[in-house]
Amino acid sequence: MHRINFLSQRLTNQIAAGEVVERPASVAKELLENSLDAGADRIEIDLEQGGVKLLRVKDNGSGIVKEDLSLALSRHATSKISNLEDLENIDSLGFRGEALASISSVSRLVMISKSDSDEEDNGWKVETEGQNMDAKVEPIAHARGTTVEVRDLFFNTPARKKFLKTEKTEFSRIDEIVRRIALSRFDVQFSLQHNQRSIHKLLPAKSEQEQHRRVALICGPAFVESSIHVEIERAGLRLWGWVSLPTFSRSQADLQYFYVNGRIIRDKLVTHAVKQAYRDVLFHGRHPAYVLYLELDPASIDVNVHPTKHEVRFRDSGLVHDFLFSSLNKALAEVTPQDQMQSSKGDPALHAAYCRERSEQAKTFMYQSPLSLKEHCQPIRLIDQVYLDQ
Ligand code: ADP
Ligand code: MG
C-alpha cells in the first residue's frame, strides 16, 4: 500500500489545466474573458502558429496592482468573488480563480500590467515557466491595462501537445472564440492578428446599424439580410437578437449563438425550444441560424456547473423554455412576405468588407480551394457556402 502525500502545487495546477486548457482556443477564451471582466473596451489578440507558439492578449482594462500580480497566477486566487453570496449572483465571466494558474503551468507565461492605483508611472511584469512559482516582479513600461503573453503551449506536457491539430484548425477554433466573444460585447473593439496578418478589426458598434454590421462581418451578410430582429420582454426575461427567416436554413447547426447574461452557452433546453419554434417552418434536417441574447436575473441561473462555464442551470427551466418557444414562434408567425423580400436586398459595401476579411483569412493559409478568390467573392452567397458550410 502506498502512503498518502499532498500533490505539489505545480502538479495540482497541471491537473486542473487538463480541464480548463484543452487547446489554444481555451487559453484565448480565458484571457479574453479576463480582459472583459477588467472593463477593457479595446482588446488586441496576436497569434503565431495557430496560437501554439504565441498567444498574446493586450487590453486597456483596469490592470492589476503590483502586489497582486503574482497572486493572479496562483490557483484559487480571484478578485471576483469572496463569499457564497457572490457566487450566487455572479456578474463576471470568471470567478474560479484557476485559469491563469492552469495556463501558466503548461506554458511560458509573461504578464505585464499597469493599474491606475499604482503610484509609479511604469507597469510591472511577472514571468513564469511551467509554473515555477517564485515569479519575479520587475518594472517595465506599459500603458494602463494588461498584456498576457502565452508562449509554447504544452511545452512541458508532450502528451497534451500530441492532441493538438494542425495550425489551421487551431487557428480557426481561436477565430471562432473571438467571433463568439465579439458578438457578446458590441461596445468593445477587437482586433485579431495571425502570423502578422490582420484577420479582424471590429470597431465598437454602438448604433443598431453598427451592430448589424458587426453581426454581418461575423456571421456573413447573407445571414443579416435573411433574418429578423427580435426583442421581447416578459416576466423579468428579455430576449433580443437576430433569427433567420425560414428561407435561410443551414445543413448544420453551425450558425447558432446563444448568450445568457452575456455568457455564450450551449444548452439542450435552449436548442430544443428554438427547434420547436421552427418546427413548422423548416424542412426536416435543416437548422435555423440565430444570434440571441437572453437576459434575466443572475440569481435565477447557476453558472457554476462546468469548469469552462459553457453550461448554465436555469432555476425555472420550464419558464425559460416556454418564453423562448413562444417568443420565437410568435416572431416567426408574424413574418410577412415583405420581410422575405427584404432579405434579397444586399448592401454591396458590407459584402465587399466581408469578402475582404474572408480572403485575408484564406491567404493566411494559402487556402486550397477549387475556386479562385475572385470567384469566392462574386457572388457572395457562394463564399458563405464555401466557408461556413465546411
Ligand atoms: P478568475 O478570472 O476566475 O478570477 P483567473 O485565473 O483568470 O481567475 O485570473 C485571476 C485574477 O487575475 C482575476 O480575478 C483578476 O483579478 C486578475 N486578472 C487576470 N487577468 C486580468 C486582466 N486582463 N486585467 C485585470 N486583471 C486581471
Ligand atoms: Mg479568468
CSV table of C-alpha atoms and ligand atoms in Angstrom, one decimal:
chain,number,residue,atom,x,y,z
A,1,MET,CA,0.0,0.0,0.0
A,2,HIS,CA,1.4,3.5,-1.0
A,3,ARG,CA,1.4,6.2,1.6
A,4,ILE,CA,-0.7,9.4,1.0
A,5,ASN,CA,1.1,12.6,0.0
A,6,PHE,CA,-0.1,16.1,-0.9
A,7,LEU,CA,0.5,16.8,-4.5
A,8,SER,CA,2.8,19.6,-5.4
A,9,GLN,CA,1.3,22.9,-6.4
A,10,ARG,CA,2.7,22.5,-9.8
A,11,LEU,CA,1.1,19.1,-10.3
A,12,THR,CA,-2.3,20.2,-9.0
A,13,ASN,CA,-2.3,23.1,-11.4
A,14,GLN,CA,-1.4,20.8,-14.3
A,15,ILE,CA,-4.2,18.5,-13.3
A,16,ALA,CA,-6.6,21.5,-13.3
A,17,ALA,CA,-5.2,22.6,-16.6
A,18,GLY,CA,-6.4,19.3,-18.0
A,19,GLU,CA,-10.0,20.6,-17.5
A,20,VAL,CA,-9.6,24.3,-18.4
A,21,VAL,CA,-6.8,24.3,-21.0
A,22,GLU,CA,-7.6,21.9,-23.7
A,23,ARG,CA,-6.1,23.8,-26.6
A,24,PRO,CA,-5.0,27.3,-27.6
A,25,ALA,CA,-8.7,28.3,-28.1
A,26,SER,CA,-9.4,27.6,-24.4
A,27,VAL,CA,-6.5,29.9,-23.5
A,28,ALA,CA,-7.9,32.6,-25.8
A,29,LYS,CA,-11.3,32.3,-24.2
A,30,GLU,CA,-9.9,32.6,-20.6
A,31,LEU,CA,-7.7,35.6,-21.5
A,32,LEU,CA,-10.4,37.4,-23.3
A,33,GLU,CA,-12.9,36.9,-20.5
A,34,ASN,CA,-10.4,38.3,-18.1
A,35,SER,CA,-9.9,41.4,-20.2
A,36,LEU,CA,-13.7,41.9,-20.4
A,37,ASP,CA,-14.0,41.4,-16.6
A,38,ALA,CA,-11.4,44.1,-16.2
A,39,GLY,CA,-13.6,46.5,-18.1
A,40,ALA,CA,-11.5,46.8,-21.2
A,41,ASP,CA,-13.0,48.3,-24.3
A,42,ARG,CA,-10.1,47.6,-26.6
A,43,ILE,CA,-8.6,44.2,-26.9
A,44,GLU,CA,-5.9,43.0,-29.3
A,45,ILE,CA,-5.1,39.4,-29.9
A,46,ASP,CA,-1.9,38.3,-31.6
A,47,LEU,CA,-1.2,34.8,-32.6
A,48,GLU,CA,1.6,32.8,-34.1
A,49,GLN,CA,1.3,29.3,-35.4
A,50,GLY,CA,-2.3,28.8,-34.5
A,51,GLY,CA,-1.7,30.2,-31.0
A,52,VAL,CA,0.6,27.3,-30.0
A,53,LYS,CA,3.8,29.3,-30.5
A,54,LEU,CA,2.4,32.6,-29.2
A,55,LEU,CA,-1.0,33.8,-28.0
A,56,ARG,CA,-0.9,37.4,-26.7
A,57,VAL,CA,-3.9,39.3,-25.4
A,58,LYS,CA,-3.5,43.0,-24.7
A,59,ASP,CA,-6.2,45.1,-23.1
A,60,ASN,CA,-6.9,48.6,-21.8
A,61,GLY,CA,-8.7,47.4,-18.7
A,62,SER,CA,-8.3,48.2,-15.0
A,63,GLY,CA,-4.9,46.4,-14.7
A,64,ILE,CA,-3.5,44.6,-11.7
A,65,VAL,CA,-1.7,46.3,-8.8
A,66,LYS,CA,2.0,45.2,-8.4
A,67,GLU,CA,1.3,43.3,-5.1
A,68,ASP,CA,-1.4,41.2,-6.7
A,69,LEU,CA,0.5,40.3,-9.9
A,70,SER,CA,1.9,37.0,-8.7
A,71,LEU,CA,-1.2,36.2,-6.8
A,72,ALA,CA,-3.1,36.4,-10.0
A,73,LEU,CA,-1.1,33.4,-11.2
A,74,SER,CA,-1.9,31.3,-8.1
A,75,ARG,CA,-4.7,28.8,-8.0
A,76,HIS,CA,-8.0,29.8,-6.3
A,77,ALA,CA,-6.9,33.4,-6.2
A,78,THR,CA,-9.6,35.7,-7.7
A,79,SER,CA,-10.7,39.3,-7.2
A,80,LYS,CA,-14.2,38.4,-8.5
A,81,ILE,CA,-15.9,36.7,-5.6
A,82,SER,CA,-15.2,36.5,-1.9
A,83,ASN,CA,-18.2,34.7,-0.4
A,84,LEU,CA,-21.0,32.3,-1.2
A,85,GLU,CA,-23.5,35.1,-1.8
A,86,ASP,CA,-21.2,36.5,-4.6
A,87,LEU,CA,-21.1,33.0,-6.1
A,88,GLU,CA,-24.9,33.0,-6.3
A,89,ASN,CA,-25.0,36.4,-8.0
A,90,ILE,CA,-22.1,36.3,-10.4
A,91,ASP,CA,-21.8,39.2,-12.8
A,92,SER,CA,-18.3,38.5,-14.1
A,93,LEU,CA,-17.3,35.9,-16.7
A,94,GLY,CA,-14.6,34.4,-14.5
A,95,PHE,CA,-14.8,33.5,-10.8
A,96,ARG,CA,-13.0,30.2,-10.2
A,97,GLY,CA,-9.5,31.8,-10.0
A,98,GLU,CA,-7.8,29.0,-11.8
A,99,ALA,CA,-7.3,30.0,-15.4
A,100,LEU,CA,-4.0,31.8,-15.1
A,101,ALA,CA,-2.6,29.2,-12.7
A,102,SER,CA,-3.5,26.4,-15.1
A,103,ILE,CA,-2.3,28.2,-18.2
A,104,SER,CA,1.0,29.2,-16.6
A,105,SER,CA,1.6,25.6,-15.5
A,106,VAL,CA,1.6,24.4,-19.1
A,107,SER,CA,3.3,27.3,-21.0
A,108,ARG,CA,5.8,30.1,-20.7
A,109,LEU,CA,3.8,33.0,-19.5
A,110,VAL,CA,4.5,36.7,-19.2
A,111,MET,CA,2.0,39.1,-17.7
A,112,ILE,CA,2.5,42.8,-17.7
A,113,SER,CA,0.1,45.1,-16.1
A,114,LYS,CA,-0.4,48.7,-15.1
A,115,SER,CA,-3.2,49.7,-12.8
A,116,ASP,CA,-4.4,53.2,-12.0
A,117,SER,CA,-3.8,52.7,-8.4
A,118,ASP,CA,-0.1,52.1,-8.9
A,119,GLU,CA,1.9,55.1,-7.8
A,120,GLU,CA,4.7,54.6,-10.3
A,121,ASP,CA,4.3,55.5,-13.9
A,122,ASN,CA,5.6,52.2,-15.1
A,123,GLY,CA,3.9,48.8,-15.2
A,124,TRP,CA,5.0,45.5,-13.7
A,125,LYS,CA,5.9,42.3,-15.3
A,126,VAL,CA,5.9,38.7,-14.0
A,127,GLU,CA,7.2,35.7,-15.8
A,128,THR,CA,6.7,32.0,-15.2
A,129,GLU,CA,7.9,28.9,-17.0
A,130,GLY,CA,5.8,25.9,-16.4
A,131,GLN,CA,4.6,27.2,-13.1
A,132,ASN,CA,7.9,27.9,-11.5
A,133,MET,CA,6.1,29.5,-8.6
A,134,ASP,CA,8.7,32.1,-7.5
A,135,ALA,CA,7.7,34.6,-10.1
A,136,LYS,CA,9.9,37.7,-10.1
A,137,VAL,CA,8.2,41.1,-10.4
A,138,GLU,CA,10.1,43.7,-12.4
A,139,PRO,CA,9.3,47.2,-13.6
A,140,ILE,CA,8.5,47.7,-17.3
A,141,ALA,CA,6.9,50.4,-19.4
A,142,HIS,CA,3.2,49.7,-20.2
A,143,ALA,CA,0.0,51.7,-20.7
A,144,ARG,CA,-2.9,51.2,-18.3
A,145,GLY,CA,-4.2,47.7,-18.8
A,146,THR,CA,-2.8,44.2,-19.1
A,147,THR,CA,-0.9,42.1,-21.6
A,148,VAL,CA,-0.7,38.4,-21.2
A,149,GLU,CA,1.7,36.5,-23.4
A,150,VAL,CA,1.5,32.7,-23.6
A,151,ARG,CA,4.3,31.0,-25.5
A,152,ASP,CA,4.9,27.4,-26.3
A,153,LEU,CA,1.7,25.9,-25.0
A,154,PHE,CA,2.1,22.4,-23.6
A,155,PHE,CA,6.0,22.6,-24.0
A,156,ASN,CA,6.2,20.6,-20.7
A,157,THR,CA,3.3,18.2,-21.3
A,158,PRO,CA,4.1,16.4,-24.5
A,159,ALA,CA,1.1,14.0,-24.1
A,160,ARG,CA,-1.2,17.0,-24.4
A,161,LYS,CA,0.7,18.5,-27.2
A,162,LYS,CA,0.1,15.4,-29.3
A,163,PHE,CA,-3.7,16.1,-29.2
A,164,LEU,CA,-3.3,19.4,-31.0
A,165,LYS,CA,-4.5,19.6,-34.5
A,166,THR,CA,-3.0,21.5,-37.5
A,167,GLU,CA,-2.2,25.1,-37.3
A,168,LYS,CA,-5.2,25.9,-39.5
A,169,THR,CA,-7.6,24.0,-37.2
A,170,GLU,CA,-6.2,25.5,-34.0
A,171,PHE,CA,-6.4,29.0,-35.6
A,172,SER,CA,-10.0,28.5,-36.7
A,173,ARG,CA,-11.0,27.4,-33.2
A,174,ILE,CA,-9.5,30.6,-31.8
A,175,ASP,CA,-11.2,32.6,-34.5
A,176,GLU,CA,-14.5,31.1,-33.5
A,177,ILE,CA,-13.9,32.1,-29.9
A,178,VAL,CA,-13.1,35.6,-30.9
A,179,ARG,CA,-16.3,35.8,-33.0
A,180,ARG,CA,-18.4,34.5,-30.1
A,181,ILE,CA,-16.9,37.0,-27.7
A,182,ALA,CA,-17.1,39.8,-30.2
A,183,LEU,CA,-20.8,39.1,-30.6
A,184,SER,CA,-21.3,39.3,-26.9
A,185,ARG,CA,-19.8,42.8,-26.5
A,186,PHE,CA,-20.7,45.2,-29.2
A,187,ASP,CA,-19.2,48.1,-27.2
A,188,VAL,CA,-15.7,46.6,-27.3
A,189,GLN,CA,-13.2,46.9,-30.1
A,190,PHE,CA,-11.4,43.7,-31.1
A,191,SER,CA,-8.5,43.0,-33.4
A,192,LEU,CA,-7.1,39.7,-34.3
A,193,GLN,CA,-3.8,39.0,-36.0
A,194,HIS,CA,-2.3,35.7,-37.0
A,195,ASN,CA,1.3,35.3,-38.2
A,196,GLN,CA,1.4,39.1,-38.6
A,197,ARG,CA,-1.7,39.3,-40.8
A,198,SER,CA,-4.7,41.2,-39.7
A,199,ILE,CA,-7.7,38.9,-39.6
A,200,HIS,CA,-10.4,41.0,-37.9
A,201,LYS,CA,-10.6,44.6,-36.9
A,202,LEU,CA,-14.0,45.1,-35.3
A,203,LEU,CA,-14.7,48.7,-34.3
A,204,PRO,CA,-17.1,49.4,-31.3
A,205,ALA,CA,-20.7,49.0,-32.6
A,206,LYS,CA,-23.0,51.4,-30.8
A,207,SER,CA,-25.9,52.2,-33.1
A,208,GLU,CA,-28.2,49.5,-34.4
A,209,GLN,CA,-26.7,49.9,-37.8
A,210,GLU,CA,-23.2,49.3,-36.5
A,211,GLN,CA,-24.4,46.3,-34.6
A,212,HIS,CA,-25.9,44.9,-37.8
A,213,ARG,CA,-22.6,45.5,-39.5
A,214,ARG,CA,-20.7,43.6,-36.8
A,215,VAL,CA,-23.1,40.7,-37.0
A,216,ALA,CA,-22.8,40.7,-40.8
A,217,LEU,CA,-19.0,40.7,-40.6
A,218,ILE,CA,-19.0,37.8,-38.2
A,219,CYS,CA,-21.9,35.7,-39.5
A,220,GLY,CA,-22.0,36.8,-43.1
A,221,PRO,CA,-24.1,39.5,-44.7
A,222,ALA,CA,-26.5,36.9,-46.1
A,223,PHE,CA,-27.5,36.0,-42.5
A,224,VAL,CA,-28.3,39.6,-41.5
A,225,GLU,CA,-30.2,40.1,-44.7
A,226,SER,CA,-32.2,37.0,-44.2
A,227,SER,CA,-33.1,37.4,-40.6
A,228,ILE,CA,-35.5,39.4,-38.4
A,229,HIS,CA,-34.5,41.4,-35.4
A,230,VAL,CA,-36.4,40.3,-32.3
A,231,GLU,CA,-36.9,42.0,-29.0
A,232,ILE,CA,-39.3,40.6,-26.4
A,233,GLU,CA,-39.6,41.2,-22.7
A,234,ARG,CA,-41.9,39.3,-20.3
A,235,ALA,CA,-41.9,38.3,-16.7
A,236,GLY,CA,-38.4,39.6,-16.0
A,237,LEU,CA,-37.0,37.8,-19.0
A,238,ARG,CA,-35.7,39.7,-22.1
A,239,LEU,CA,-34.8,38.1,-25.4
A,240,TRP,CA,-33.3,40.0,-28.3
A,241,GLY,CA,-31.2,39.4,-31.3
A,242,TRP,CA,-31.4,38.1,-34.9
A,243,VAL,CA,-33.1,34.9,-36.0
A,244,SER,CA,-33.0,33.6,-39.6
A,245,LEU,CA,-36.1,33.6,-41.8
A,246,PRO,CA,-37.3,30.1,-42.7
A,247,THR,CA,-35.8,30.8,-46.2
A,248,PHE,CA,-32.3,30.9,-44.7
A,249,SER,CA,-31.7,27.5,-43.1
A,250,ARG,CA,-28.5,25.5,-42.9
A,251,SER,CA,-27.4,21.9,-43.3
A,252,GLN,CA,-25.6,22.1,-39.9
A,253,ALA,CA,-26.3,23.7,-36.6
A,254,ASP,CA,-23.2,25.9,-37.0
A,255,LEU,CA,-24.6,29.4,-37.1
A,256,GLN,CA,-26.2,29.4,-33.7
A,257,TYR,CA,-25.0,31.8,-31.0
A,258,PHE,CA,-26.9,32.0,-27.7
A,259,TYR,CA,-25.9,34.2,-24.8
A,260,VAL,CA,-27.3,34.2,-21.3
A,261,ASN,CA,-26.4,37.4,-19.5
A,262,GLY,CA,-23.5,37.9,-21.9
A,263,ARG,CA,-22.1,34.4,-21.5
A,264,ILE,CA,-22.1,32.2,-24.5
A,265,ILE,CA,-23.7,28.8,-23.7
A,266,ARG,CA,-24.6,25.6,-25.5
A,267,ASP,CA,-27.7,24.3,-23.8
A,268,LYS,CA,-30.1,21.5,-24.7
A,269,LEU,CA,-33.1,23.3,-23.3
A,270,VAL,CA,-32.4,26.3,-25.4
A,271,THR,CA,-31.7,24.3,-28.6
A,272,HIS,CA,-34.9,22.4,-28.1
A,273,ALA,CA,-37.0,25.5,-27.5
A,274,VAL,CA,-35.7,27.2,-30.7
A,275,LYS,CA,-36.0,24.0,-32.7
A,276,GLN,CA,-39.6,23.7,-31.6
A,277,ALA,CA,-40.3,27.3,-32.6
A,278,TYR,CA,-39.1,26.5,-36.1
A,279,ARG,CA,-40.7,23.1,-36.3
A,280,ASP,CA,-43.5,24.1,-38.7
A,281,VAL,CA,-41.5,26.3,-40.9
A,282,LEU,CA,-38.3,24.4,-41.6
A,283,PHE,CA,-37.8,21.2,-43.6
A,284,HIS,CA,-36.7,18.2,-41.6
A,285,GLY,CA,-32.9,18.1,-41.2
A,286,ARG,CA,-32.4,21.8,-41.8
A,287,HIS,CA,-31.2,24.1,-39.0
A,288,PRO,CA,-32.0,27.7,-38.1
A,289,ALA,CA,-29.4,30.3,-37.7
A,290,TYR,CA,-29.5,32.8,-34.8
A,291,VAL,CA,-27.7,35.2,-32.6
A,292,LEU,CA,-29.8,35.6,-29.5
A,293,TYR,CA,-29.3,37.2,-26.1
A,294,LEU,CA,-31.3,36.2,-23.1
A,295,GLU,CA,-31.2,38.5,-20.1
A,296,LEU,CA,-32.5,37.5,-16.7
A,297,ASP,CA,-31.9,37.9,-13.0
A,298,PRO,CA,-28.4,36.4,-12.3
A,299,ALA,CA,-29.9,34.8,-9.2
A,300,SER,CA,-32.2,32.7,-11.4
A,301,ILE,CA,-29.3,30.8,-13.1
A,302,ASP,CA,-26.4,28.8,-11.8
A,303,VAL,CA,-23.2,29.3,-13.8
A,304,ASN,CA,-21.0,27.2,-11.6
A,305,VAL,CA,-21.9,23.9,-13.3
A,306,HIS,CA,-19.0,23.4,-15.7
A,307,PRO,CA,-15.2,24.2,-15.4
A,308,THR,CA,-15.2,26.1,-18.7
A,309,LYS,CA,-18.6,27.6,-17.9
A,310,HIS,CA,-20.3,26.9,-21.2
A,311,GLU,CA,-23.4,25.5,-19.5
A,312,VAL,CA,-25.8,27.1,-17.1
A,313,ARG,CA,-28.6,25.7,-15.0
A,314,PHE,CA,-31.9,27.6,-15.1
A,315,ARG,CA,-33.7,27.6,-11.8
A,316,ASP,CA,-37.0,27.6,-13.6
A,317,SER,CA,-36.2,25.8,-16.8
A,318,GLY,CA,-39.9,25.4,-17.8
A,319,LEU,CA,-40.4,29.1,-17.7
A,320,VAL,CA,-37.3,29.8,-19.8
A,321,HIS,CA,-38.3,27.1,-22.4
A,322,ASP,CA,-41.8,28.5,-22.7
A,323,PHE,CA,-40.6,32.0,-23.0
A,324,LEU,CA,-38.1,31.2,-25.8
A,325,PHE,CA,-40.5,28.9,-27.6
A,326,SER,CA,-43.5,31.3,-27.5
A,327,SER,CA,-41.5,34.4,-28.3
A,328,LEU,CA,-39.8,32.9,-31.3
A,329,ASN,CA,-42.8,31.1,-32.5
A,330,LYS,CA,-44.8,34.3,-32.5
A,331,ALA,CA,-42.0,36.3,-34.2
A,332,LEU,CA,-41.8,33.7,-37.0
A,333,ALA,CA,-45.6,33.6,-37.4
A,334,GLU,CA,-45.5,37.4,-37.9
A,335,VAL,CA,-43.0,37.2,-40.8
A,336,THR,CA,-44.5,39.0,-43.7
A,337,PRO,CA,-43.9,38.5,-47.4
A,338,GLN,CA,-42.2,41.9,-47.2
A,339,ASP,CA,-39.7,40.6,-44.7
A,340,GLN,CA,-38.9,37.8,-47.1
A,341,MET,CA,-38.5,40.3,-49.9
A,342,GLN,CA,-36.2,42.5,-47.9
A,343,SER,CA,-33.9,39.5,-47.5
A,344,SER,CA,-32.9,39.6,-51.1
A,345,LYS,CA,-31.6,43.2,-50.9
A,346,GLY,CA,-28.0,43.3,-50.1
A,347,ASP,CA,-25.6,46.0,-49.0
A,348,PRO,CA,-22.7,45.9,-51.6
A,349,ALA,CA,-20.2,47.7,-49.2
A,350,LEU,CA,-20.9,45.1,-46.5
A,351,HIS,CA,-20.5,42.3,-48.9
A,352,ALA,CA,-17.2,43.7,-50.0
A,353,ALA,CA,-15.9,44.2,-46.4
A,354,TYR,CA,-16.9,40.6,-45.5
A,355,CYS,CA,-15.2,39.3,-48.6
A,356,ARG,CA,-12.0,41.2,-47.9
A,357,GLU,CA,-11.9,39.8,-44.4
A,358,ARG,CA,-12.5,36.3,-45.6
A,359,SER,CA,-9.9,36.5,-48.3
A,360,GLU,CA,-7.3,37.7,-45.7
A,361,GLN,CA,-8.1,34.5,-43.7
A,362,ALA,CA,-7.8,32.4,-46.8
A,363,LYS,CA,-4.4,34.0,-47.6
A,364,THR,CA,-3.0,33.2,-44.2
A,365,PHE,CA,-3.3,29.5,-45.0
A,366,MET,CA,-3.0,29.7,-48.8
A,367,TYR,CA,-6.4,28.2,-48.6
A,368,GLN,CA,-6.6,25.4,-51.1
A,369,SER,CA,-9.9,25.7,-52.7
A,370,PRO,CA,-11.2,24.7,-56.1
A,371,LEU,CA,-12.4,28.3,-56.6
A,372,SER,CA,-10.1,31.3,-57.0
A,373,LEU,CA,-10.6,34.2,-54.6
A,374,LYS,CA,-12.3,36.2,-57.2
A,375,GLU,CA,-14.8,33.5,-57.7
A,376,HIS,CA,-15.3,33.2,-53.9
A,377,CYS,CA,-16.2,36.9,-53.7
A,378,GLN,CA,-18.6,37.0,-56.5
A,379,PRO,CA,-21.4,36.1,-55.8
A,380,ILE,CA,-21.3,36.5,-52.1
A,381,ARG,CA,-23.7,33.6,-51.3
A,382,LEU,CA,-21.2,31.3,-52.8
A,383,ILE,CA,-18.5,32.4,-50.3
A,384,ASP,CA,-20.9,31.8,-47.5
A,385,GLN,CA,-21.5,28.2,-48.6
A,386,VAL,CA,-17.8,27.5,-49.2
A,387,TYR,CA,-16.6,28.9,-45.9
A,388,LEU,CA,-19.5,28.3,-43.5
A,389,ASP,CA,-20.8,25.0,-44.6
A,390,GLN,CA,-17.5,23.2,-44.2
B,1,ADP,P1,-10.7,34.4,-12.4
B,1,ADP,O1,-10.9,35.1,-13.7
B,1,ADP,O2,-11.6,33.2,-12.3
B,1,ADP,O3,-10.7,35.3,-11.3
B,1,ADP,P2,-8.0,34.0,-13.4
B,1,ADP,O4,-7.0,33.0,-13.1
B,1,ADP,O5,-8.5,34.0,-14.8
B,1,ADP,O6,-9.2,33.8,-12.4
B,1,ADP,O7,-7.5,35.4,-13.0
B,1,ADP,C1,-7.1,35.7,-11.7
B,1,ADP,C2,-7.2,37.1,-11.3
B,1,ADP,O8,-6.2,37.9,-12.0
B,1,ADP,C3,-8.5,37.8,-11.7
B,1,ADP,O9,-9.5,37.6,-10.6
B,1,ADP,C4,-8.2,39.2,-11.9
B,1,ADP,O10,-8.2,39.9,-10.6
B,1,ADP,C5,-6.8,39.2,-12.4
B,1,ADP,N1,-6.7,39.3,-13.8
B,1,ADP,C6,-6.5,38.4,-14.7
B,1,ADP,N2,-6.5,38.9,-16.0
B,1,ADP,C7,-6.6,40.2,-15.9
B,1,ADP,C8,-6.7,41.3,-16.8
B,1,ADP,N3,-6.6,41.1,-18.1
B,1,ADP,N4,-6.9,42.6,-16.3
B,1,ADP,C9,-7.0,42.8,-14.9
B,1,ADP,N5,-7.0,41.8,-14.0
B,1,ADP,C10,-6.8,40.5,-14.5
B,2,MG,MG,-10.5,34.3,-15.6
